[in-house]
Short mmCIF file of C-alpha atoms in Angstrom, two decimals:
data_model
loop_
_atom_site.label_atom_id
_atom_site.label_comp_id
_atom_site.label_asym_id
_atom_site.label_seq_id
_atom_site.Cartn_x
_atom_site.Cartn_y
_atom_site.Cartn_z
CA MET A 1 -30.79 241.62 163.79
CA ILE A 2 -31.99 241.23 160.21
CA ASN A 3 -35.47 242.48 161.14
CA THR A 4 -33.93 245.54 162.79
CA LEU A 5 -31.99 246.33 159.61
CA LEU A 6 -34.96 245.78 157.30
CA PHE A 7 -37.75 247.38 159.31
CA ILE A 8 -35.99 250.10 161.32
CA VAL A 9 -32.72 251.07 159.62
CA LEU A 10 -33.93 250.72 156.02
CA PRO A 11 -37.10 252.84 156.46
CA TYR A 12 -35.15 255.72 158.01
CA VAL A 13 -32.43 255.53 155.36
CA ALA A 14 -35.12 255.53 152.65
CA LEU A 15 -36.92 258.54 154.15
CA ILE A 16 -33.67 260.50 154.57
CA LEU A 17 -32.69 259.78 150.97
CA LEU A 18 -36.16 260.78 149.79
CA LEU A 19 -36.10 264.08 151.66
CA LEU A 20 -32.52 265.22 151.20
CA GLY A 21 -32.09 263.70 147.75
CA SER A 22 -35.27 265.32 146.44
CA ILE A 23 -34.31 268.73 147.83
CA TYR A 24 -30.81 268.50 146.35
CA ARG A 25 -31.98 267.36 142.94
CA TYR A 26 -34.71 269.98 142.70
CA ARG A 27 -32.37 272.73 143.85
CA PHE A 28 -29.29 271.89 141.77
CA ASN A 29 -30.65 269.74 138.93
CA ARG A 30 -34.15 271.13 138.54
CA PHE A 31 -34.38 270.50 134.82
CA THR A 32 -33.83 266.76 135.35
CA VAL A 33 -36.94 266.52 137.53
CA SER A 34 -39.07 265.00 134.83
CA SER A 35 -39.69 261.71 133.12
CA LEU A 36 -37.48 261.57 130.03
CA SER A 37 -40.00 261.22 127.24
CA SER A 38 -39.54 258.41 124.75
CA GLN A 39 -42.87 258.94 123.02
CA PHE A 40 -41.21 260.26 119.85
CA LEU A 41 -39.24 257.02 119.60
CA GLU A 42 -42.30 254.80 120.09
CA GLY A 43 -45.77 255.96 121.14
CA LYS A 44 -48.37 253.24 120.68
CA GLU A 45 -47.02 250.68 123.14
CA LEU A 46 -46.15 253.50 125.54
CA PHE A 47 -49.79 254.56 125.63
CA TYR A 48 -51.14 251.04 126.18
CA GLY A 49 -48.64 250.40 128.95
CA SER A 50 -48.43 253.79 130.63
CA VAL A 51 -52.16 254.42 131.08
CA PRO A 52 -53.04 251.23 133.00
CA PHE A 53 -49.77 251.37 134.94
CA HIS A 54 -50.30 254.92 136.16
CA TRP A 55 -54.01 254.57 136.94
CA GLY A 56 -53.43 251.32 138.79
CA LEU A 57 -50.48 252.72 140.69
CA VAL A 58 -52.35 255.87 141.73
CA PHE A 59 -55.29 253.87 143.08
CA LEU A 60 -53.03 251.47 144.99
CA PHE A 61 -50.96 254.33 146.43
CA PHE A 62 -53.95 256.23 147.75
CA GLY A 63 -55.56 252.99 148.93
CA HIS A 64 -52.52 252.22 151.07
CA LEU A 65 -52.33 255.85 152.20
CA ILE A 66 -55.96 255.89 153.36
CA ALA A 67 -55.49 252.63 155.27
CA PHE A 68 -52.40 254.14 156.90
CA LEU A 69 -53.98 257.48 157.84
CA PHE A 70 -57.47 256.25 158.73
CA PRO A 71 -57.15 252.64 159.90
CA ARG A 72 -60.23 252.75 162.13
CA SER A 73 -62.39 254.01 159.28
CA VAL A 74 -61.13 251.23 157.00
CA ILE A 75 -61.79 248.58 159.65
CA ALA A 76 -65.28 250.00 160.24
CA TRP A 77 -65.96 250.00 156.49
CA ASN A 78 -64.85 246.38 156.27
CA GLY A 79 -67.20 245.46 159.09
CA ILE A 80 -69.87 244.84 156.46
CA PRO A 81 -68.85 241.81 154.34
CA ALA A 82 -70.20 243.27 151.08
CA ARG A 83 -68.02 246.37 151.50
CA LEU A 84 -65.00 244.23 152.32
CA PHE A 85 -65.48 242.16 149.16
CA ILE A 86 -65.89 245.28 147.03
CA LEU A 87 -62.73 246.86 148.42
CA GLU A 88 -60.65 243.70 148.07
CA ILE A 89 -61.84 243.02 144.52
CA ALA A 90 -61.19 246.63 143.52
CA ALA A 91 -57.69 246.59 145.01
CA PHE A 92 -56.83 243.28 143.33
CA SER A 93 -58.21 244.51 140.00
CA PHE A 94 -56.10 247.66 140.12
CA GLY A 95 -53.12 245.50 141.08
CA LEU A 96 -53.64 243.43 137.94
CA LEU A 97 -54.06 246.64 135.95
CA THR A 98 -50.75 247.93 137.28
CA LEU A 99 -48.99 244.65 136.52
CA SER A 100 -50.35 244.48 132.97
CA GLY A 101 -49.22 248.03 132.26
CA LEU A 102 -45.82 247.39 133.81
CA ILE A 103 -45.28 244.25 131.73
CA MET A 104 -46.18 246.21 128.58
CA LEU A 105 -43.68 248.93 129.49
CA VAL A 106 -40.94 246.40 130.18
CA ALA A 107 -41.67 244.55 126.93
CA ARG A 108 -41.56 247.87 125.08
CA ARG A 109 -38.11 248.64 126.49
CA VAL A 110 -36.85 245.18 125.57
CA ASN A 111 -38.35 244.90 122.09
CA THR A 112 -37.83 248.47 120.83
CA THR A 113 -34.14 248.86 120.02
CA LYS A 114 -34.54 252.61 119.52
CA LEU A 115 -35.14 252.90 123.28
CA TYR A 116 -31.84 251.31 124.30
CA PRO A 117 -29.85 254.59 124.23
CA VAL A 118 -32.38 256.28 126.57
CA THR A 119 -32.68 253.32 128.96
CA SER A 120 -30.30 253.55 131.91
CA LYS A 121 -29.20 250.89 134.37
CA MET A 122 -31.30 252.66 136.98
CA ASP A 123 -34.36 252.25 134.73
CA VAL A 124 -33.73 248.51 134.56
CA LEU A 125 -33.30 248.29 138.34
CA VAL A 126 -36.50 250.25 138.94
CA TYR A 127 -38.47 247.99 136.62
CA MET A 128 -37.16 244.92 138.44
CA ILE A 129 -38.08 246.25 141.88
CA LEU A 130 -41.48 247.40 140.63
CA LEU A 131 -42.17 243.91 139.31
CA VAL A 132 -41.21 242.44 142.69
CA GLN A 133 -43.39 244.99 144.47
CA VAL A 134 -46.50 244.44 142.34
CA ILE A 135 -46.18 240.65 142.09
CA THR A 136 -45.67 240.21 145.84
CA GLY A 137 -48.64 242.51 146.43
CA LEU A 138 -50.88 240.35 144.27
CA TRP A 139 -49.43 237.20 145.83
CA THR A 140 -50.23 238.61 149.26
CA ALA A 141 -53.78 239.43 148.21
CA VAL A 142 -54.34 235.83 147.09
CA GLY A 143 -52.46 234.01 149.84
CA TYR A 144 -53.30 236.25 152.80
CA ARG A 145 -56.80 237.52 152.26
CA TRP A 146 -58.50 240.62 153.60
CA GLY A 147 -55.30 242.62 153.38
CA SER A 148 -57.12 245.93 153.74
CA SER A 149 -58.19 244.90 157.24
CA TRP A 150 -54.96 243.45 158.56
CA PHE A 151 -52.94 246.25 156.94
CA ALA A 152 -55.01 248.79 158.87
CA SER A 153 -54.79 246.85 162.13
CA VAL A 154 -51.20 245.56 161.97
CA LEU A 155 -49.04 247.45 159.47
CA SER A 156 -50.52 250.89 160.01
CA PRO A 157 -49.42 251.00 163.69
CA TYR A 158 -45.95 249.84 162.64
CA LEU A 159 -45.63 252.57 160.01
CA LYS A 160 -46.87 255.20 162.45
CA SER A 161 -44.28 254.05 164.99
CA ILE A 162 -41.61 254.77 162.38
CA PHE A 163 -42.84 258.32 161.83
CA VAL A 164 -43.04 259.11 165.56
CA PHE A 165 -39.47 257.79 166.03
CA ASN A 166 -40.55 254.97 168.29
CA PRO A 167 -40.32 251.94 165.97
CA ASP A 168 -42.19 248.84 167.05
CA ILE A 169 -41.37 245.92 164.77
CA ALA A 170 -42.90 243.10 166.81
CA SER A 171 -45.90 242.69 164.51
CA VAL A 172 -44.09 243.12 161.21
CA SER A 173 -41.31 240.73 162.26
CA ALA A 174 -43.87 237.95 162.54
CA MET A 175 -45.21 238.51 159.03
CA PRO A 176 -44.79 235.83 156.32
CA LEU A 177 -41.76 236.16 154.04
CA ILE A 178 -43.72 237.29 150.97
CA ILE A 179 -45.23 240.20 152.92
CA LYS A 180 -41.81 241.17 154.24
CA ILE A 181 -40.45 241.25 150.69
CA HIS A 182 -43.39 243.46 149.68
CA ILE A 183 -42.67 245.88 152.53
CA VAL A 184 -38.91 245.98 151.97
CA SER A 185 -39.26 246.56 148.23
CA ALA A 186 -41.58 249.48 148.99
CA PHE A 187 -38.96 251.12 151.22
CA VAL A 188 -36.29 250.53 148.57
CA LEU A 189 -38.46 252.29 145.98
CA VAL A 190 -39.01 255.22 148.35
CA GLY A 191 -35.27 255.64 148.80
CA MET A 192 -34.66 255.44 145.05
CA VAL A 193 -37.10 258.21 144.13
CA PRO A 194 -34.55 261.08 144.00
CA PHE A 195 -32.31 259.08 141.66
CA THR A 196 -34.96 257.96 139.19
CA ARG A 197 -37.74 259.19 136.91
CA PHE A 198 -40.12 258.89 139.88
CA MET A 199 -39.13 262.43 140.85
CA HIS A 200 -41.72 263.74 138.39
CA PHE A 201 -44.45 262.35 140.66
CA LEU A 202 -43.40 264.89 143.30
CA VAL A 203 -43.58 267.91 141.00
CA PHE A 204 -47.15 268.19 139.77
CA PRO A 205 -47.57 271.04 137.24
CA PHE A 206 -50.16 272.98 139.25
CA THR A 207 -49.68 276.06 137.05
CA TYR A 208 -51.34 274.14 134.21
CA ILE A 209 -54.63 274.54 136.07
CA TRP A 210 -54.80 278.32 135.55
CA ARG A 211 -52.43 278.70 132.59
CA ARG A 212 -53.98 280.19 129.45
CA TYR A 213 -54.61 277.82 126.57
CA GLN A 214 -51.73 277.51 124.13
CA VAL A 215 -52.18 277.15 120.41
CA VAL A 216 -50.41 274.14 118.93
CA ILE A 217 -49.93 274.09 115.16
CA TRP A 218 -48.92 270.92 113.34
CA ASN A 219 -47.06 271.41 110.09
CA LYS A 220 -47.58 268.66 107.55
CA LYS A 221 -45.72 268.43 104.29
CA GLN A 222 -47.80 268.52 101.17
CA ALA A 223 -47.89 265.19 99.33
#
């Protein structure tokens, strides 16, 4: 029963919230679809935390996406041990990069009192779930090696069964607890996207690519 709730009901609830919630927010609260900037309140720690967090997160996201979309190619790539080692080391390194950036961002929120007024309860909840997600991912990489291979061969079919509306949870139900927590926290994050700052990931400013350069003038007071 619990596996049915976690690996069938939760994924569909998360996807429905992502789809309908994103459409509603973009249609009726379009100007909130951004990450509320706090750079003017504190910029240095934001830079040192945000850059590694975003780069690490982007790599991990696309790494999981490739393993999901092209599992056979990933398994074939991993057929050569040297390639497998390179992929696993790269994934773990970007996981550490993400965690280091996330810890810096959390510490910044805690230590900079000027940020308290612009930090919501949802921000705190997101940080907590992100920490669970990243830490369990690293824990999985250490405790259950060659994750890129067994993700492609075991979890990819499960995820595809969700999207074709024929969920098969036999394989995922047998997974160790730490991996289950990693999977569940991922679905929770997906469902939370429309209600958090993560919405800005879905609205890339493509017009910046062809927009004409803008002149920015800084006014400094004379000493």
